[in-house]
């Protein structure tokens, strides 16, 4: 997962990109980068770590000059050479400088990379973004960038929300299925001439900038922004492709104060909790989120079921990226350092814990054991999505097939494995009731119905179940 | 405000102090320090900033040797020379090294400092802690540290929870009123010999270390820990002094997962919310904490009133100590960067916002204006403590008298000033119903009934109302 | 200018590369990088700044695994995006990872870059190194790396000393003219099997590692090191190309304790000083280097002329990269902060100052003015190379034509311009007497006789004199 | 050893103190600090490390306000708590803020500290400076700072050059023997009113600031600077005390471009070399400094003896404080990383190496072995001071008695121990011929004639030979 941002026509473009990325930080914490265009050339600053660690006042004021900017935050991966993968990627193609940021995962990346290498292309990163740049370069004989981007789209398969900067132009687009989100906003200035267009993966970035959310870039749409004018182009062939937006954005990934795919994320999550309560009656003394991300479905569950909601895990707001080893007697320190359960809410209580999803299950088991140690008499778990049975090829690092607990054990065995008294997953039908356009979502991780087959992509998440 | 910690008899004393301070970080973010004793001498490491920024694996492993440690986190103040004020303070007195950490505020600090200077004492910090060290040094002619500490106590007035390290000894004490909290725990090892005593301002530090909470250091008690044995001494004269614990610890300062003064903080806060609901009927569509610290009283309020609780402010978990200036059109950026309201929960709604306290009121007004901008039709405010009418002399930086909005305006004018439809403060009587021993609390900030007069103390909070 | 290093067959390859680069630090201070191969993949760590700032014990021990390593230090340029230009450059070509470090300057870089871009190649850096990688990729259809490198050499013109790592192989080569230096050494271990080959721009790197200097990579030679065996290949066509090594390495750039192009740099410089004394009799009280780099020719001059040598500039060894602005009354602070003249050696003295070269002349004039201010009665200047009349296209950043003082003013006017009593440049003939093979050197910066024409290269040094 | 600096009456006082300390950096690299007075209060910034690492533009511009400043650099010691010892020390005494920096070593420090502790004083550092502050505080009943300083002087014994800031006043003084240096300069501005007085341990600090050297603070003199006026007071009793300046400043410690104790350090060192040549005829092919600090006596030796001087050790100017471990086969890496001998100057040569002093002899032996390994046929050593037979109690960290090689072995055995063909130390008589006032120097380290007895001082250098 990644977050992308773009702004055009603002004298403080880099500064606004900084705050935009700040609001999108939850989409990627490994690296951050901003590229600007000052009328002459592109300036790039990127680095490992969080947005506030990568940029300084000096970087924003002096280095990242210009009134057009794009930015990118990248999800944590491993590898010492990761700095090379920080985006936006800036390159010269046919005498023209371009900068590009990408959110998503190409399913034919491995094949494309091989083809390109066979033609003599060199790769300096392991990102899919670099594949895009190569394809654009190869399709730009006549110097038409927009056409070259469309030609590149014709070659790639899978998920991509892209933001591209070249000269005075910003190009933003989403693949035909629309897997990943991308929204358009307007930042109003003092006069009507003063307005600037902004793009962001989620609308929470607009809120921080006090920009107005206009609409989404549509699946299969390429938007070109130049000199304050926005034009829209349909990616050829996209008309026949069904919209398949990633429902996991709504379940877990997006910030609850965002509007994503036209859905109010907060409301969706509350509805998921209500729906769970409808599907499965629960007898408990209190319902609690498990731990942070289940807050909104837990609220919905509580409001529907009448079981009191308690905010029974306390977050330590000062947890940083510490590398201090714990003491030997600090067992399971990892799950405790950020969140501490409130003893008086646990002791002697029948708990209903609400989680957004269960991937490997290890953290769940450890936490449930701790709750029982603290005196919980019953622990029931409700999950605001169906069982995760299949890996994702479109950009969500959901672990490989063999790590998904629900894919490797019969459902009826899970309560025992997780030390639970009962376990209920929201049904696919129930989940779809929480969204406005149930037909427009990709559910592959639940039902295996992949909109785009995995063509030997080299995503870490891609070790598909054999056979 | 500050947090203090101590541990004796553990081979990884510094490491456990590190994690103890980590859990107490909310009590002070300006500086952090740990002092250890390795059988020969005291080692100190202290620095500006958060606990994870001050200590490294190298510091803990190599520098801070020994199986006895005390630690301190200090609340943010200003001043470039603040590093000198970082604690624990280590000094040689009469050939003996001592380290000392202090939470509280002496009311006769200015007078004592003058007296000591008149006798030729020099001061290298502006902390009250240094006054203590001077008094101890002057009273230790016969080399009896415990007696010298008691003699020092006889001289000082005001609030102090102290932790002191010298040789193999840890001394922990609370002033006779018991203004500031200090608890005792045991860290159990593999065998019964393995146990180590721990001290901490709040029990949440014990939870992280998996230590067991035993009891509090009592008001007016001095506890001496040496060679695994704990002895208790009554501070002379403390018997006749009424217990006056700081009720603001329960309202706002302590972590909700702590037990403080024997009270479960989480429950107390919920009870405050319920009590508000009892005192004042409210008609609203939803109740929301305003923003973070009101969560627990908002929950209590919701459960009593039946008005749905919504977690309608979203916190950006990645906010660091950024010094990037916002763009010019980012008005009131300061209140928005950490917390963003969820639009769909605000628009067209009658809101009941619950705050733990109102000090100056400026943030409240800004946030309420923003809620109205987002479409709230009514905004009612409920506060889980009585109006703050008087400054605190005992260690809580509550601003000076002239900054307290409730002390400078008639109560009936506040809703208008704060742009509210209605405002209700929890009554003193209501507040006292939420605690087990209502007679044991200092309520000076509400009722002006100061247990210890301010004797020209130089606390920043001390510009008392004239007359 | 840059420095390159390589080592193969040593369990601590990265660590030795670190110290090798340390010894080559004078060849480049902008960025440093090391790439290693661990039998499976290439690991890269590179960053802005000096070698000790870029690498940590952790980087060397944990990240840069493997027993083969190459390294690079890069000369200071400007530009905020310079990190992208840090080398070695690591890329995937035709499914194979390669790392490459380059010292030199291609004269047909601009043209090659354009041709490659026209074919669809993308450029992520502004280095000539990336051109090499593209050419290698395009010529490696059959997977033969050595042949592809030779094919690339057939396309490029200008100066290049290259070190390339791929799989278990290190390839080292120098262009046919041999502009830039590259030496081969052996690091002996405890047994005869234990030996490891090393490559370095200068032999001073071998001294630090206690490696034995064997011979140079010859002009037009490609050396391949694999499994402890070294094979040598002649670059096709190189036989007919005259050797044209950069004489400026001997005059100024190389460290005096290095052997470069088979010449003992220390002796060469002393000989230059002696030769100046032979060419021009000087009457002075003392001879002094002006300031650091002239030490060795000043010694030679003193020994031949009998005029006492004085070390009359004192260097501040603690000067770092400070960005503190001087006070307003600290005029010409820049020339004084590192080097302070000893007053008693200047006052009332007739000075003969010896400099290695004069480029723009501004520093000379400022320093001479300061010497006169301190009471020097006469200042004579002797320069250990001929007048610099032409820019360099082969990798030495000698400023452009219009900045070279000797290229823009009649020689006879220079003493006045520089406030000197007299000025003598070493003659070309005199300079050539100081080296063993006078026919093997490029003298273009003195006589304009360019071995390779500048083909629109985009080196900053390349604004050749019109007409 | 330490360096001290002071300036009064300049709007950029902190900035000039920064550059003054920069020039004095050779006197101390452990920590650096500056204290300023802005008309209201004292501001301090101090930290571990070199001057450029401790201060930023921000520190100088915003924190260290005021037109009076003093500064201090401290010599490397060990201990993790060393930050507390960084100076200037700032303290409140009798309601008055003072800042104080000290160079030297009190011989009755241990006794004074004990007496003060017995009276109830507390010590927060291990510096002698803190003793001074206590004594000043105890003697300032009537608020007269100057008198209190003089009273303090009456109590302390040993070496001290002090710089003290309080209110608008700077007080500078040297002990009656004048062990440590301190000079006075004037910084001229545009008009005659614009001038500012400066103090510095060495005049090289004046050169960098372009200040004019006026005179030294005399032994036993206290200089008070206030409102641009300088007054001088004789320390009572100092008249009868013989001047005993530290001759080691001239031999080794001071920068060669400084004037110290009225002596031109460069000339003194050259004279030492000439005197050695007079005392002992040497037959050698070349003379070389061994390594850096012997440059000037080697030059003198060469000029007197006619043996050619060669600068045969090359310094790596980029050596920083690296903590990278060398590889296993890098033997004696420590002596090689900074300085590399030029092979061609060593091989087959009879060398005369000139060192300023020999303390433990270990580095000498290692370097001589390396020279022999590189083919030196003879190695003769000449030392520009007499044998070091006694520790120093006055501030030079010369190791303890048992570490001094000359104190523990017969002189005639040293050539063998150090692998030398011959060894000659400059005689005491010869040394005294190189200075203008031979009676004014302390020679205790050579002849044991201590001007002030060691009274149980706790200097690390103080383990005097028993009996």
CSV table of N, CA and C in Angstrom, one decimal, chain B residues 49-161:
chain,number,residue,atom,x,y,z
B,49,UNK,N,14.0,15.6,25.4
B,49,UNK,CA,13.2,14.8,24.5
B,49,UNK,C,12.5,13.6,25.1
B,50,UNK,N,11.9,12.8,24.2
B,50,UNK,CA,11.2,11.6,24.7
B,50,UNK,C,12.1,10.5,25.1
B,51,UNK,N,11.6,9.6,25.9
B,51,UNK,CA,12.4,8.5,26.4
B,51,UNK,C,13.1,7.7,25.2
B,52,UNK,N,12.4,7.4,24.1
B,52,UNK,CA,13.1,6.7,23.1
B,52,UNK,C,14.2,7.5,22.4
B,53,UNK,N,14.1,8.8,22.5
B,53,UNK,CA,15.1,9.6,21.8
B,53,UNK,C,16.4,9.8,22.7
B,54,UNK,N,16.2,9.7,24.0
B,54,UNK,CA,17.3,10.0,25.0
B,54,UNK,C,18.2,8.7,25.2
B,55,UNK,N,17.6,7.5,25.2
B,55,UNK,CA,18.4,6.3,25.5
B,55,UNK,C,18.6,5.5,24.3
B,56,UNK,N,19.7,4.9,24.2
B,56,UNK,CA,20.0,3.9,23.1
B,56,UNK,C,20.3,2.5,23.8
B,57,UNK,N,20.3,1.5,23.0
B,57,UNK,CA,20.7,0.2,23.5
B,57,UNK,C,22.1,0.3,24.2
B,58,UNK,N,23.0,1.0,23.5
B,58,UNK,CA,24.3,1.2,24.1
B,58,UNK,C,24.3,1.9,25.4
B,59,UNK,N,23.5,2.9,25.6
B,59,UNK,CA,23.4,3.6,26.9
B,59,UNK,C,22.9,2.6,28.0
B,60,UNK,N,21.9,1.9,27.6
B,60,UNK,CA,21.3,1.0,28.7
B,60,UNK,C,22.3,-0.2,29.0
B,61,UNK,N,22.9,-0.7,27.9
B,61,UNK,CA,23.8,-1.9,28.2
B,61,UNK,C,25.1,-1.6,28.8
B,62,UNK,N,25.7,-0.5,28.3
B,62,UNK,CA,27.1,-0.2,28.7
B,62,UNK,C,27.3,0.9,29.7
B,63,UNK,N,26.5,1.9,29.6
B,63,UNK,CA,26.7,3.0,30.5
B,63,UNK,C,26.0,2.9,31.8
B,64,UNK,N,24.7,2.5,31.8
B,64,UNK,CA,23.9,2.5,33.0
B,64,UNK,C,24.0,1.1,33.7
B,65,UNK,N,25.2,0.8,34.1
B,65,UNK,CA,25.4,-0.5,34.8
B,65,UNK,C,24.8,-0.5,36.2
B,66,UNK,N,24.5,-1.7,36.7
B,66,UNK,CA,24.1,-1.8,38.1
B,66,UNK,C,22.7,-2.4,38.2
B,67,UNK,N,22.3,-2.8,39.4
B,67,UNK,CA,21.0,-3.5,39.6
B,67,UNK,C,20.1,-2.6,40.4
B,68,UNK,N,20.4,-1.3,40.5
B,68,UNK,CA,19.5,-0.4,41.1
B,68,UNK,C,19.4,0.8,40.2
B,69,UNK,N,18.2,1.3,40.0
B,69,UNK,CA,18.0,2.4,39.0
B,69,UNK,C,16.8,3.3,39.5
B,70,UNK,N,17.0,4.6,39.3
B,70,UNK,CA,15.8,5.5,39.3
B,70,UNK,C,15.7,6.3,38.0
B,71,UNK,N,14.5,6.7,37.7
B,71,UNK,CA,14.3,7.5,36.5
B,71,UNK,C,13.3,8.6,36.6
B,72,UNK,N,13.3,9.5,35.7
B,72,UNK,CA,12.5,10.7,35.8
B,72,UNK,C,12.1,11.1,34.4
B,73,UNK,N,10.9,11.5,34.2
B,73,UNK,CA,10.5,12.2,32.9
B,73,UNK,C,10.0,13.6,33.4
B,74,UNK,N,10.3,14.6,32.6
B,74,UNK,CA,10.0,16.0,33.0
B,74,UNK,C,9.1,16.7,32.0
B,75,UNK,N,8.2,17.4,32.6
B,75,UNK,CA,7.1,18.1,31.8
B,75,UNK,C,7.8,19.3,31.0
B,76,UNK,N,7.2,19.6,29.8
B,76,UNK,CA,7.8,20.6,29.0
B,76,UNK,C,7.7,22.0,29.6
B,77,UNK,N,8.9,22.6,29.7
B,77,UNK,CA,8.9,24.0,30.1
B,77,UNK,C,9.6,24.7,28.9
B,78,UNK,N,10.0,26.0,29.1
B,78,UNK,CA,10.7,26.6,28.1
B,78,UNK,C,12.1,26.9,28.6
B,79,UNK,N,12.9,27.5,27.7
B,79,UNK,CA,14.3,27.9,28.1
B,79,UNK,C,15.3,27.0,27.5
B,80,UNK,N,16.3,27.7,26.9
B,80,UNK,CA,17.3,27.0,26.2
B,80,UNK,C,18.3,26.2,27.1
B,81,UNK,N,18.3,26.6,28.3
B,81,UNK,CA,19.3,25.9,29.2
B,81,UNK,C,18.6,24.7,30.0
B,82,UNK,N,17.5,24.3,29.4
B,82,UNK,CA,16.7,23.3,30.1
B,82,UNK,C,17.4,22.0,30.4
B,83,UNK,N,18.4,21.7,29.6
B,83,UNK,CA,19.1,20.5,29.8
B,83,UNK,C,19.6,20.4,31.2
B,84,UNK,N,20.1,21.5,31.8
B,84,UNK,CA,20.5,21.5,33.2
B,84,UNK,C,19.5,21.0,34.2
B,85,UNK,N,18.2,21.2,33.8
B,85,UNK,CA,17.1,20.9,34.7
B,85,UNK,C,16.7,19.4,34.6
B,86,UNK,N,17.2,18.7,33.6
B,86,UNK,CA,16.9,17.3,33.4
B,86,UNK,C,17.2,16.5,34.7
B,87,UNK,N,16.4,15.6,35.1
B,87,UNK,CA,16.6,14.8,36.3
B,87,UNK,C,16.8,13.3,35.9
B,88,UNK,N,17.2,12.4,36.8
B,88,UNK,CA,17.6,12.7,38.2
B,88,UNK,C,18.8,13.6,38.3
B,89,UNK,N,18.8,14.4,39.4
B,89,UNK,CA,19.9,15.2,39.7
B,89,UNK,C,20.9,14.4,40.5
B,90,UNK,N,22.2,14.3,40.0
B,90,UNK,CA,23.2,13.6,40.7
B,90,UNK,C,24.2,14.5,41.4
B,91,UNK,N,24.5,14.3,42.7
B,91,UNK,CA,25.4,15.2,43.4
B,91,UNK,C,26.1,14.5,44.4
B,92,UNK,N,27.3,15.0,44.8
B,92,UNK,CA,28.1,14.5,45.9
B,92,UNK,C,27.7,15.3,47.1
B,93,UNK,N,27.3,14.7,48.2
B,93,UNK,CA,27.0,15.4,49.4
B,93,UNK,C,27.8,14.6,50.5
B,94,UNK,N,28.7,15.4,51.2
B,94,UNK,CA,29.5,14.8,52.3
B,94,UNK,C,30.2,13.5,51.8
B,95,UNK,N,30.8,13.5,50.7
B,95,UNK,CA,31.5,12.4,50.2
B,95,UNK,C,30.7,11.2,49.7
B,96,UNK,N,29.3,11.4,49.7
B,96,UNK,CA,28.4,10.4,49.2
B,96,UNK,C,27.7,10.8,48.0
B,97,UNK,N,27.6,9.9,47.0
B,97,UNK,CA,26.9,10.3,45.8
B,97,UNK,C,25.4,10.0,46.0
B,98,UNK,N,24.6,11.0,45.6
B,98,UNK,CA,23.1,10.7,45.6
B,98,UNK,C,22.5,11.1,44.3
B,99,UNK,N,21.4,10.4,43.9
B,99,UNK,CA,20.7,10.8,42.7
B,99,UNK,C,19.2,11.0,43.2
B,100,UNK,N,18.6,11.9,42.6
B,100,UNK,CA,17.2,12.2,43.1
B,100,UNK,C,16.3,12.7,42.0
B,101,UNK,N,15.1,12.2,42.1
B,101,UNK,CA,14.1,12.6,41.1
B,101,UNK,C,12.8,13.1,41.9
B,102,UNK,N,12.2,14.1,41.3
B,102,UNK,CA,11.2,14.8,42.1
B,102,UNK,C,10.0,15.1,41.2
B,103,UNK,N,8.8,14.9,41.8
B,103,UNK,CA,7.5,15.3,41.1
B,103,UNK,C,6.8,16.1,42.1
B,104,UNK,N,6.5,17.4,41.7
B,104,UNK,CA,5.8,18.2,42.6
B,104,UNK,C,6.3,19.6,42.6
B,105,UNK,N,5.9,20.4,43.5
B,105,UNK,CA,6.2,21.8,43.5
B,105,UNK,C,6.2,22.3,45.0
B,106,UNK,N,7.4,22.9,45.4
B,106,UNK,CA,7.5,23.4,46.7
B,106,UNK,C,6.9,24.8,46.8
B,107,UNK,N,6.1,25.0,47.8
B,107,UNK,CA,5.5,26.4,47.9
B,107,UNK,C,6.4,27.4,48.5
B,108,UNK,N,7.4,26.9,49.2
B,108,UNK,CA,8.4,27.9,49.8
B,108,UNK,C,9.7,27.8,49.1
B,109,UNK,N,9.7,27.4,47.9
B,109,UNK,CA,10.9,27.3,47.1
B,109,UNK,C,11.7,28.6,47.0
B,110,UNK,N,11.1,29.6,46.7
B,110,UNK,CA,11.8,30.9,46.5
B,110,UNK,C,12.4,31.3,47.8
B,111,UNK,N,11.7,31.2,48.9
B,111,UNK,CA,12.3,31.6,50.2
B,111,UNK,C,13.4,30.7,50.6
B,112,UNK,N,13.3,29.4,50.4
B,112,UNK,CA,14.4,28.5,50.7
B,112,UNK,C,15.6,28.7,49.9
B,113,UNK,N,15.4,29.0,48.6
B,113,UNK,CA,16.5,29.2,47.7
B,113,UNK,C,17.2,30.5,48.2
B,114,UNK,N,16.5,31.5,48.6
B,114,UNK,CA,17.1,32.7,49.1
B,114,UNK,C,17.9,32.4,50.3
B,115,UNK,N,17.3,31.7,51.3
B,115,UNK,CA,18.0,31.4,52.5
B,115,UNK,C,19.3,30.6,52.2
B,116,UNK,N,19.2,29.7,51.4
B,116,UNK,CA,20.4,28.8,51.1
B,116,UNK,C,21.4,29.7,50.4
B,117,UNK,N,21.0,30.5,49.4
B,117,UNK,CA,22.0,31.4,48.8
B,117,UNK,C,22.7,32.3,49.8
B,118,UNK,N,21.9,32.8,50.7
B,118,UNK,CA,22.5,33.7,51.7
B,118,UNK,C,23.5,33.0,52.6
B,119,UNK,N,23.4,31.7,52.7
B,119,UNK,CA,24.4,30.9,53.4
B,119,UNK,C,25.5,30.4,52.5
B,120,UNK,N,25.5,30.8,51.3
B,120,UNK,CA,26.6,30.5,50.4
B,120,UNK,C,26.4,29.3,49.5
B,121,UNK,N,25.2,28.8,49.4
B,121,UNK,CA,24.9,27.7,48.5
B,121,UNK,C,24.8,28.2,47.1
B,122,UNK,N,25.3,27.4,46.1
B,122,UNK,CA,25.2,27.8,44.7
B,122,UNK,C,24.1,26.9,44.1
B,123,UNK,N,23.4,27.5,43.1
B,123,UNK,CA,22.4,26.8,42.4
B,123,UNK,C,22.7,26.6,40.9
B,124,UNK,N,22.7,25.4,40.4
B,124,UNK,CA,23.1,25.2,39.0
B,124,UNK,C,21.8,24.9,38.2
B,125,UNK,N,20.7,24.7,38.8
B,125,UNK,CA,19.4,24.4,38.1
B,125,UNK,C,18.4,25.4,38.6
B,126,UNK,N,17.2,25.3,38.0
B,126,UNK,CA,16.1,26.1,38.6
B,126,UNK,C,15.0,25.1,39.2
B,127,UNK,N,15.4,23.9,39.5
B,127,UNK,CA,14.5,22.9,40.0
B,127,UNK,C,14.4,22.9,41.5
B,128,UNK,N,13.2,22.5,42.0
B,128,UNK,CA,13.1,22.4,43.4
B,128,UNK,C,13.9,21.2,43.9
B,129,UNK,N,14.2,20.3,43.1
B,129,UNK,CA,15.0,19.1,43.5
B,129,UNK,C,16.3,19.6,44.0
B,130,UNK,N,16.9,20.6,43.4
B,130,UNK,CA,18.2,21.0,43.9
B,130,UNK,C,18.1,21.6,45.4
B,131,UNK,N,17.0,22.2,45.7
B,131,UNK,CA,16.8,22.7,47.0
B,131,UNK,C,16.8,21.5,48.0
B,132,UNK,N,16.1,20.4,47.6
B,132,UNK,CA,16.2,19.2,48.5
B,132,UNK,C,17.6,18.7,48.7
B,133,UNK,N,18.4,18.7,47.6
B,133,UNK,CA,19.8,18.2,47.8
B,133,UNK,C,20.5,19.1,48.8
B,134,UNK,N,20.4,20.4,48.6
B,134,UNK,CA,21.1,21.3,49.6
B,134,UNK,C,20.6,21.0,51.0
B,135,UNK,N,19.3,20.9,51.2
B,135,UNK,CA,18.8,20.7,52.6
B,135,UNK,C,19.4,19.3,53.1
B,136,UNK,N,19.4,18.3,52.3
B,136,UNK,CA,19.9,17.0,52.7
B,136,UNK,C,21.4,17.2,53.1
B,137,UNK,N,22.2,17.9,52.3
B,137,UNK,CA,23.6,18.1,52.6
B,137,UNK,C,23.8,18.8,53.9
B,138,UNK,N,23.0,19.8,54.1
B,138,UNK,CA,23.2,20.6,55.3
B,138,UNK,C,22.8,19.8,56.6
B,139,UNK,N,22.0,18.8,56.4
B,139,UNK,CA,21.5,18.1,57.6
B,139,UNK,C,22.1,16.7,57.7
B,140,UNK,N,23.3,16.5,57.1
B,140,UNK,CA,23.9,15.2,57.1
B,140,UNK,C,25.2,15.2,57.8
B,141,UNK,N,25.4,16.0,58.8
B,141,UNK,CA,26.6,16.1,59.5
B,141,UNK,C,27.1,14.7,60.0
B,142,UNK,N,26.1,13.9,60.5
B,142,UNK,CA,26.5,12.6,61.0
B,142,UNK,C,26.4,11.5,60.0
B,143,UNK,N,26.2,11.9,58.8
B,143,UNK,CA,26.3,10.8,57.7
B,143,UNK,C,25.0,10.0,57.6
B,144,UNK,N,23.9,10.3,58.3
B,144,UNK,CA,22.7,9.6,58.3
B,144,UNK,C,21.8,10.1,57.2
B,145,UNK,N,21.7,9.5,56.1
B,145,UNK,CA,21.0,10.0,55.0
B,145,UNK,C,19.5,10.1,55.3
B,146,UNK,N,18.9,9.0,55.9
B,146,UNK,CA,17.5,8.9,56.1
B,146,UNK,C,17.1,10.1,57.0
B,147,UNK,N,17.9,10.3,58.1
B,147,UNK,CA,17.5,11.4,59.0
B,147,UNK,C,17.6,12.8,58.3
B,148,UNK,N,18.7,12.9,57.4
B,148,UNK,CA,18.8,14.1,56.7
B,148,UNK,C,17.7,14.4,55.7
B,149,UNK,N,17.1,13.3,55.1
B,149,UNK,CA,16.0,13.5,54.3
B,149,UNK,C,14.8,14.0,55.1
B,150,UNK,N,14.6,13.3,56.3
B,150,UNK,CA,13.5,13.7,57.1
B,150,UNK,C,13.6,15.2,57.6
B,151,UNK,N,14.9,15.6,57.9
B,151,UNK,CA,15.1,17.0,58.3
B,151,UNK,C,14.8,17.9,57.1
B,152,UNK,N,15.2,17.5,55.9
B,152,UNK,CA,14.8,18.3,54.8
B,152,UNK,C,13.3,18.5,54.6
B,153,UNK,N,12.6,17.4,54.9
B,153,UNK,CA,11.1,17.4,54.7
B,153,UNK,C,10.6,18.4,55.7
B,154,UNK,N,11.2,18.5,56.9
B,154,UNK,CA,10.7,19.5,57.9
B,154,UNK,C,10.8,20.9,57.4
B,155,UNK,N,11.7,21.2,56.5
B,155,UNK,CA,11.9,22.5,56.0
B,155,UNK,C,11.0,22.9,54.8
B,156,UNK,N,10.8,21.9,54.0
B,156,UNK,CA,10.0,22.3,52.7
B,156,UNK,C,8.5,22.2,53.0
B,157,UNK,N,7.8,23.0,52.2
B,157,UNK,CA,6.4,23.0,52.2
B,157,UNK,C,5.9,22.7,50.7
B,158,UNK,N,4.7,22.1,50.6
B,158,UNK,CA,4.2,21.9,49.3
B,158,UNK,C,4.1,20.5,48.9
B,159,UNK,N,4.2,20.3,47.6
B,159,UNK,CA,4.0,18.9,47.0
B,159,UNK,C,5.3,18.3,46.6
B,160,UNK,N,5.5,17.1,47.1
B,160,UNK,CA,6.7,16.3,46.6
B,160,UNK,C,6.5,14.8,46.7
B,161,UNK,N,6.7,14.2,45.6
B,161,UNK,CA,6.9,12.7,45.6
B,161,UNK,C,8.3,12.6,45.1
